[in-house]
Amino acid sequence: MAIAQIESQIRYVTNVDGETTDVLVPLELWQQLISSINSDNASGLAWIDEQEPKAQILADLQESVRQVAAGETYPVSELWDDINA
C-alpha cells in the first residue's frame, strides 16, 4: 500500500492548543500495517523469527537432531492434529 493511500485514511487528534496528540487508524488498515511489519518479504519469516539469535536457532536445531537420534519423533499427521485443535 502506498504512503499516500495510508495518509488519506488516517485522522489526527489534536489538543485544545491545536497540537497533534494522537492518530486514528481504521482497523482494517491497522491490521494490514501490523501484518506487513510482522513479516519479512524477502524471507517470508515473521519479524520475531528474523530477530531470533543465531545461537538459539543452532540450539533448537541441535535439540531436534538429538530428539531424532533418540527416536523421539511423531508422525506428521499427529503434529497437524495439534495445530488444528
Short mmCIF file of the N, C-alpha and C atoms (twelve columns), coordinates in Angstrom:
data_MODEL
# 
_entry.id   MODEL 
# 
loop_
_atom_site.group_PDB 
_atom_site.id 
_atom_site.type_symbol 
_atom_site.label_atom_id 
_atom_site.label_alt_id 
_atom_site.label_comp_id 
_atom_site.label_asym_id 
_atom_site.label_seq_id 
_atom_site.Cartn_x 
_atom_site.Cartn_y 
_atom_site.Cartn_z 
_atom_site.pdbx_PDB_model_num 
ATOM 1   N N  . MET A 1  0.851  -1.176  0.000  1 
ATOM 2   C CA . MET A 1  0.000  0.000   0.000  1 
ATOM 3   C C  . MET A 1  0.896  1.238   0.000  1 
ATOM 4   N N  . ALA A 2  0.561  2.175   -0.833 1 
ATOM 5   C CA . ALA A 2  1.346  3.399   -0.954 1 
ATOM 6   C C  . ALA A 2  1.108  4.320   0.245  1 
ATOM 7   N N  . ILE A 3  2.122  5.077   0.576  1 
ATOM 8   C CA . ILE A 3  2.035  6.012   1.708  1 
ATOM 9   C C  . ILE A 3  0.873  6.986   1.520  1 
ATOM 10  N N  . ALA A 4  0.659  7.437   0.313  1 
ATOM 11  C CA . ALA A 4  -0.436 8.386   0.057  1 
ATOM 12  C C  . ALA A 4  -1.785 7.761   0.408  1 
ATOM 13  N N  . GLN A 5  -1.956 6.472   0.118  1 
ATOM 14  C CA . GLN A 5  -3.208 5.792   0.458  1 
ATOM 15  C C  . GLN A 5  -3.368 5.688   1.972  1 
ATOM 16  N N  . ILE A 6  -2.267 5.418   2.654  1 
ATOM 17  C CA . ILE A 6  -2.319 5.326   4.112  1 
ATOM 18  C C  . ILE A 6  -2.669 6.675   4.707  1 
ATOM 19  N N  . GLU A 7  -1.978 7.712   4.268  1 
ATOM 20  C CA . GLU A 7  -2.210 9.059   4.811  1 
ATOM 21  C C  . GLU A 7  -3.636 9.536   4.584  1 
ATOM 22  N N  . SER A 8  -4.246 9.122   3.490  1 
ATOM 23  C CA . SER A 8  -5.615 9.571   3.213  1 
ATOM 24  C C  . SER A 8  -6.639 8.912   4.131  1 
ATOM 25  N N  . GLN A 9  -6.255 7.811   4.789  1 
ATOM 26  C CA . GLN A 9  -7.192 7.091   5.644  1 
ATOM 27  C C  . GLN A 9  -7.058 7.411   7.132  1 
ATOM 28  N N  . ILE A 10 -5.953 8.000   7.522  1 
ATOM 29  C CA . ILE A 10 -5.763 8.266   8.946  1 
ATOM 30  C C  . ILE A 10 -6.311 9.637   9.322  1 
ATOM 31  N N  . ARG A 11 -6.656 9.774   10.592 1 
ATOM 32  C CA . ARG A 11 -7.176 11.034  11.120 1 
ATOM 33  C C  . ARG A 11 -6.333 11.424  12.321 1 
ATOM 34  N N  . TYR A 12 -6.127 12.717  12.485 1 
ATOM 35  C CA . TYR A 12 -5.310 13.205  13.586 1 
ATOM 36  C C  . TYR A 12 -6.182 13.773  14.693 1 
ATOM 37  N N  . VAL A 13 -5.756 13.568  15.921 1 
ATOM 38  C CA . VAL A 13 -6.439 14.114  17.088 1 
ATOM 39  C C  . VAL A 13 -5.548 15.221  17.626 1 
ATOM 40  N N  . THR A 14 -6.158 16.357  17.919 1 
ATOM 41  C CA . THR A 14 -5.393 17.488  18.437 1 
ATOM 42  C C  . THR A 14 -5.919 17.886  19.813 1 
ATOM 43  N N  . ASN A 15 -5.052 18.547  20.568 1 
ATOM 44  C CA . ASN A 15 -5.479 19.045  21.873 1 
ATOM 45  C C  . ASN A 15 -6.043 20.452  21.704 1 
ATOM 46  N N  . VAL A 16 -6.387 21.111  22.792 1 
ATOM 47  C CA . VAL A 16 -7.004 22.438  22.728 1 
ATOM 48  C C  . VAL A 16 -6.068 23.480  22.128 1 
ATOM 49  N N  . ASP A 17 -4.767 23.214  22.155 1 
ATOM 50  C CA . ASP A 17 -3.797 24.142  21.568 1 
ATOM 51  C C  . ASP A 17 -3.560 23.878  20.088 1 
ATOM 52  N N  . GLY A 18 -4.255 22.879  19.540 1 
ATOM 53  C CA . GLY A 18 -4.106 22.553  18.130 1 
ATOM 54  C C  . GLY A 18 -2.912 21.654  17.833 1 
ATOM 55  N N  . GLU A 19 -2.259 21.142  18.884 1 
ATOM 56  C CA . GLU A 19 -1.114 20.253  18.683 1 
ATOM 57  C C  . GLU A 19 -1.607 18.831  18.468 1 
ATOM 58  N N  . THR A 20 -1.015 18.154  17.498 1 
ATOM 59  C CA . THR A 20 -1.388 16.772  17.223 1 
ATOM 60  C C  . THR A 20 -0.916 15.894  18.375 1 
ATOM 61  N N  . THR A 21 -1.843 15.112  18.911 1 
ATOM 62  C CA . THR A 21 -1.508 14.251  20.047 1 
ATOM 63  C C  . THR A 21 -1.657 12.765  19.734 1 
ATOM 64  N N  . ASP A 22 -2.525 12.417  18.808 1 
ATOM 65  C CA . ASP A 22 -2.784 11.014  18.502 1 
ATOM 66  C C  . ASP A 22 -3.185 10.871  17.041 1 
ATOM 67  N N  . VAL A 23 -3.201 9.611   16.609 1 
ATOM 68  C CA . VAL A 23 -3.617 9.292   15.250 1 
ATOM 69  C C  . VAL A 23 -4.665 8.192   15.316 1 
ATOM 70  N N  . LEU A 24 -5.736 8.353   14.570 1 
ATOM 71  C CA . LEU A 24 -6.758 7.313   14.455 1 
ATOM 72  C C  . LEU A 24 -6.550 6.599   13.125 1 
ATOM 73  N N  . VAL A 25 -6.465 5.278   13.203 1 
ATOM 74  C CA . VAL A 25 -6.233 4.467   12.013 1 
ATOM 75  C C  . VAL A 25 -7.386 3.463   11.897 1 
ATOM 76  N N  . PRO A 26 -8.012 3.372   10.734 1 
ATOM 77  C CA . PRO A 26 -9.075 2.377   10.573 1 
ATOM 78  C C  . PRO A 26 -8.534 0.974   10.869 1 
ATOM 79  N N  . LEU A 27 -9.366 0.147   11.479 1 
ATOM 80  C CA . LEU A 27 -8.946 -1.181  11.921 1 
ATOM 81  C C  . LEU A 27 -8.370 -2.016  10.779 1 
ATOM 82  N N  . GLU A 28 -9.015 -2.036  9.645  1 
ATOM 83  C CA . GLU A 28 -8.524 -2.835  8.510  1 
ATOM 84  C C  . GLU A 28 -7.129 -2.385  8.081  1 
ATOM 85  N N  . LEU A 29 -6.908 -1.086  8.027  1 
ATOM 86  C CA . LEU A 29 -5.591 -0.557  7.681  1 
ATOM 87  C C  . LEU A 29 -4.574 -0.944  8.751  1 
ATOM 88  N N  . TRP A 30 -4.955 -0.823  10.010 1 
ATOM 89  C CA . TRP A 30 -4.058 -1.189  11.114 1 
ATOM 90  C C  . TRP A 30 -3.626 -2.650  10.993 1 
ATOM 91  N N  . GLN A 31 -4.564 -3.534  10.711 1 
ATOM 92  C CA . GLN A 31 -4.250 -4.953  10.583 1 
ATOM 93  C C  . GLN A 31 -3.305 -5.207  9.411  1 
ATOM 94  N N  . GLN A 32 -3.492 -4.495  8.316  1 
ATOM 95  C CA . GLN A 32 -2.595 -4.626  7.163  1 
ATOM 96  C C  . GLN A 32 -1.188 -4.143  7.519  1 
ATOM 97  N N  . LEU A 33 -1.110 -3.029  8.216  1 
ATOM 98  C CA . LEU A 33 0.188  -2.479  8.602  1 
ATOM 99  C C  . LEU A 33 0.921  -3.423  9.544  1 
ATOM 100 N N  . ILE A 34 0.220  -3.923  10.547 1 
ATOM 101 C CA . ILE A 34 0.837  -4.850  11.503 1 
ATOM 102 C C  . ILE A 34 1.290  -6.116  10.791 1 
ATOM 103 N N  . SER A 35 0.494  -6.617  9.886  1 
ATOM 104 C CA . SER A 35 0.863  -7.813  9.140  1 
ATOM 105 C C  . SER A 35 2.137  -7.579  8.328  1 
ATOM 106 N N  . SER A 36 2.237  -6.430  7.685  1 
ATOM 107 C CA . SER A 36 3.430  -6.159  6.881  1 
ATOM 108 C C  . SER A 36 4.656  -5.912  7.749  1 
ATOM 109 N N  . ILE A 37 4.457  -5.362  8.932  1 
ATOM 110 C CA . ILE A 37 5.574  -5.145  9.850  1 
ATOM 111 C C  . ILE A 37 6.074  -6.471  10.406 1 
ATOM 112 N N  . ASN A 38 5.146  -7.380  10.665 1 
ATOM 113 C CA . ASN A 38 5.489  -8.642  11.305 1 
ATOM 114 C C  . ASN A 38 6.054  -9.697  10.373 1 
ATOM 115 N N  . SER A 39 6.187  -9.405  9.093  1 
ATOM 116 C CA . SER A 39 6.770  -10.394 8.195  1 
ATOM 117 C C  . SER A 39 7.815  -9.738  7.310  1 
ATOM 118 N N  . ASP A 40 8.762  -10.547 6.902  1 
ATOM 119 C CA . ASP A 40 9.843  -10.104 6.042  1 
ATOM 120 C C  . ASP A 40 9.549  -10.636 4.644  1 
ATOM 121 N N  . ASN A 41 9.346  -9.748  3.696  1 
ATOM 122 C CA . ASN A 41 9.002  -10.177 2.341  1 
ATOM 123 C C  . ASN A 41 10.105 -11.006 1.696  1 
ATOM 124 N N  . ALA A 42 11.368 -10.731 2.041  1 
ATOM 125 C CA . ALA A 42 12.479 -11.460 1.429  1 
ATOM 126 C C  . ALA A 42 12.515 -12.906 1.893  1 
ATOM 127 N N  . SER A 43 12.370 -13.140 3.190  1 
ATOM 128 C CA . SER A 43 12.497 -14.489 3.716  1 
ATOM 129 C C  . SER A 43 11.152 -15.165 3.952  1 
ATOM 130 N N  . GLY A 44 10.101 -14.371 4.127  1 
ATOM 131 C CA . GLY A 44 8.799  -14.934 4.453  1 
ATOM 132 C C  . GLY A 44 8.632  -15.231 5.933  1 
ATOM 133 N N  . LEU A 45 9.652  -14.938 6.725  1 
ATOM 134 C CA . LEU A 45 9.583  -15.190 8.160  1 
ATOM 135 C C  . LEU A 45 8.945  -14.020 8.880  1 
ATOM 136 N N  . ALA A 46 8.346  -14.307 10.008 1 
ATOM 137 C CA . ALA A 46 7.814  -13.247 10.856 1 
ATOM 138 C C  . ALA A 46 8.974  -12.447 11.425 1 
ATOM 139 N N  . TRP A 47 8.724  -11.198 11.766 1 
ATOM 140 C CA . TRP A 47 9.770  -10.323 12.300 1 
ATOM 141 C C  . TRP A 47 10.444 -10.959 13.504 1 
ATOM 142 N N  . ILE A 48 9.658  -11.544 14.388 1 
ATOM 143 C CA . ILE A 48 10.221 -12.127 15.610 1 
ATOM 144 C C  . ILE A 48 11.184 -13.258 15.273 1 
ATOM 145 N N  . ASP A 49 10.880 -14.025 14.219 1 
ATOM 146 C CA . ASP A 49 11.782 -15.103 13.806 1 
ATOM 147 C C  . ASP A 49 13.070 -14.547 13.218 1 
ATOM 148 N N  . GLU A 50 12.972 -13.452 12.500 1 
ATOM 149 C CA . GLU A 50 14.165 -12.820 11.928 1 
ATOM 150 C C  . GLU A 50 15.095 -12.304 13.017 1 
ATOM 151 N N  . GLN A 51 14.533 -11.947 14.169 1 
ATOM 152 C CA . GLN A 51 15.325 -11.373 15.254 1 
ATOM 153 C C  . GLN A 51 15.888 -12.421 16.209 1 
ATOM 154 N N  . GLU A 52 15.508 -13.687 16.014 1 
ATOM 155 C CA . GLU A 52 15.967 -14.735 16.919 1 
ATOM 156 C C  . GLU A 52 17.483 -14.888 16.801 1 
ATOM 157 N N  . PRO A 53 18.168 -14.927 17.924 1 
ATOM 158 C CA . PRO A 53 19.631 -15.052 17.887 1 
ATOM 159 C C  . PRO A 53 20.062 -16.351 17.203 1 
ATOM 160 N N  . LYS A 54 21.148 -16.272 16.443 1 
ATOM 161 C CA . LYS A 54 21.652 -17.450 15.742 1 
ATOM 162 C C  . LYS A 54 21.983 -18.576 16.710 1 
ATOM 163 N N  . ALA A 55 22.460 -18.238 17.900 1 
ATOM 164 C CA . ALA A 55 22.782 -19.257 18.897 1 
ATOM 165 C C  . ALA A 55 21.523 -20.033 19.300 1 
ATOM 166 N N  . GLN A 56 20.388 -19.356 19.381 1 
ATOM 167 C CA . GLN A 56 19.131 -20.027 19.730 1 
ATOM 168 C C  . GLN A 56 18.679 -20.932 18.593 1 
ATOM 169 N N  . ILE A 57 18.833 -20.466 17.360 1 
ATOM 170 C CA . ILE A 57 18.465 -21.287 16.206 1 
ATOM 171 C C  . ILE A 57 19.311 -22.556 16.193 1 
ATOM 172 N N  . LEU A 58 20.612 -22.405 16.434 1 
ATOM 173 C CA . LEU A 58 21.513 -23.556 16.468 1 
ATOM 174 C C  . LEU A 58 21.142 -24.505 17.606 1 
ATOM 175 N N  . ALA A 59 20.835 -23.974 18.779 1 
ATOM 176 C CA . ALA A 59 20.443 -24.805 19.919 1 
ATOM 177 C C  . ALA A 59 19.159 -25.577 19.612 1 
ATOM 178 N N  . ASP A 60 18.202 -24.928 18.963 1 
ATOM 179 C CA . ASP A 60 16.949 -25.597 18.590 1 
ATOM 180 C C  . ASP A 60 17.216 -26.723 17.589 1 
ATOM 181 N N  . LEU A 61 18.091 -26.461 16.623 1 
ATOM 182 C CA . LEU A 61 18.442 -27.475 15.632 1 
ATOM 183 C C  . LEU A 61 19.145 -28.656 16.296 1 
ATOM 184 N N  . GLN A 62 20.082 -28.371 17.192 1 
ATOM 185 C CA . GLN A 62 20.790 -29.435 17.896 1 
ATOM 186 C C  . GLN A 62 19.827 -30.282 18.732 1 
ATOM 187 N N  . GLU A 63 18.870 -29.639 19.377 1 
ATOM 188 C CA . GLU A 63 17.875 -30.363 20.169 1 
ATOM 189 C C  . GLU A 63 17.015 -31.243 19.259 1 
ATOM 190 N N  . SER A 64 16.662 -30.752 18.098 1 
ATOM 191 C CA . SER A 64 15.873 -31.542 17.153 1 
ATOM 192 C C  . SER A 64 16.643 -32.766 16.683 1 
ATOM 193 N N  . VAL A 65 17.925 -32.590 16.386 1 
ATOM 194 C CA . VAL A 65 18.759 -33.713 15.964 1 
ATOM 195 C C  . VAL A 65 18.875 -34.731 17.097 1 
ATOM 196 N N  . ARG A 66 19.022 -34.252 18.331 1 
ATOM 197 C CA . ARG A 66 19.105 -35.144 19.485 1 
ATOM 198 C C  . ARG A 66 17.816 -35.956 19.628 1 
ATOM 199 N N  . GLN A 67 16.670 -35.304 19.455 1 
ATOM 200 C CA . GLN A 67 15.387 -35.985 19.574 1 
ATOM 201 C C  . GLN A 67 15.225 -37.063 18.506 1 
ATOM 202 N N  . VAL A 68 15.645 -36.765 17.293 1 
ATOM 203 C CA . VAL A 68 15.559 -37.754 16.213 1 
ATOM 204 C C  . VAL A 68 16.459 -38.941 16.537 1 
ATOM 205 N N  . ALA A 69 17.676 -38.669 16.986 1 
ATOM 206 C CA . ALA A 69 18.617 -39.749 17.318 1 
ATOM 207 C C  . ALA A 69 18.070 -40.621 18.449 1 
ATOM 208 N N  . ALA A 70 17.318 -40.040 19.366 1 
ATOM 209 C CA . ALA A 70 16.756 -40.785 20.494 1 
ATOM 210 C C  . ALA A 70 15.418 -41.434 20.141 1 
ATOM 211 N N  . GLY A 71 14.961 -41.252 18.895 1 
ATOM 212 C CA . GLY A 71 13.693 -41.838 18.475 1 
ATOM 213 C C  . GLY A 71 12.482 -41.096 18.980 1 
ATOM 214 N N  . GLU A 72 12.679 -39.873 19.413 1 
ATOM 215 C CA . GLU A 72 11.574 -39.055 19.928 1 
ATOM 216 C C  . GLU A 72 10.934 -38.274 18.780 1 
ATOM 217 N N  . THR A 73 10.298 -39.003 17.888 1 
ATOM 218 C CA . THR A 73 9.669  -38.359 16.735 1 
ATOM 219 C C  . THR A 73 8.180  -38.676 16.732 1 
ATOM 220 N N  . TYR A 74 7.437  -37.918 15.941 1 
ATOM 221 C CA . TYR A 74 5.993  -38.084 15.826 1 
ATOM 222 C C  . TYR A 74 5.617  -38.100 14.352 1 
ATOM 223 N N  . PRO A 75 4.569  -38.837 14.008 1 
ATOM 224 C CA . PRO A 75 4.086  -38.784 12.626 1 
ATOM 225 C C  . PRO A 75 3.605  -37.370 12.305 1 
ATOM 226 N N  . VAL A 76 3.825  -36.961 11.084 1 
ATOM 227 C CA . VAL A 76 3.401  -35.614 10.671 1 
ATOM 228 C C  . VAL A 76 1.903  -35.432 10.889 1 
ATOM 229 N N  . SER A 77 1.134  -36.465 10.629 1 
ATOM 230 C CA . SER A 77 -0.321 -36.348 10.803 1 
ATOM 231 C C  . SER A 77 -0.678 -36.008 12.246 1 
ATOM 232 N N  . GLU A 78 0.083  -36.523 13.193 1 
ATOM 233 C CA . GLU A 78 -0.159 -36.222 14.606 1 
ATOM 234 C C  . GLU A 78 0.184  -34.765 14.920 1 
ATOM 235 N N  . LEU A 79 1.227  -34.276 14.301 1 
ATOM 236 C CA . LEU A 79 1.595  -32.874 14.504 1 
ATOM 237 C C  . LEU A 79 0.520  -31.950 13.964 1 
ATOM 238 N N  . TRP A 80 -0.061 -32.280 12.801 1 
ATOM 239 C CA . TRP A 80 -1.126 -31.470 12.230 1 
ATOM 240 C C  . TRP A 80 -2.363 -31.477 13.113 1 
ATOM 241 N N  . ASP A 81 -2.622 -32.625 13.769 1 
ATOM 242 C CA . ASP A 81 -3.793 -32.700 14.661 1 
ATOM 243 C C  . ASP A 81 -3.690 -31.656 15.758 1 
ATOM 244 N N  . ASP A 82 -2.486 -31.444 16.296 1 
ATOM 245 C CA . ASP A 82 -2.291 -30.435 17.340 1 
ATOM 246 C C  . ASP A 82 -2.501 -29.025 16.824 1 
ATOM 247 N N  . ILE A 83 -2.150 -28.788 15.583 1 
ATOM 248 C CA . ILE A 83 -2.315 -27.447 15.000 1 
ATOM 249 C C  . ILE A 83 -3.784 -27.143 14.781 1 
ATOM 250 N N  . ASN A 84 -4.541 -28.103 14.327 1 
ATOM 251 C CA . ASN A 84 -5.955 -27.897 14.019 1 
ATOM 252 C C  . ASN A 84 -6.840 -27.868 15.257 1 
ATOM 253 N N  . ALA A 85 -6.312 -28.245 16.400 1 
ATOM 254 C CA . ALA A 85 -7.122 -28.316 17.628 1 
ATOM 255 C C  . ALA A 85 -7.408 -26.950 18.182 1 
# 
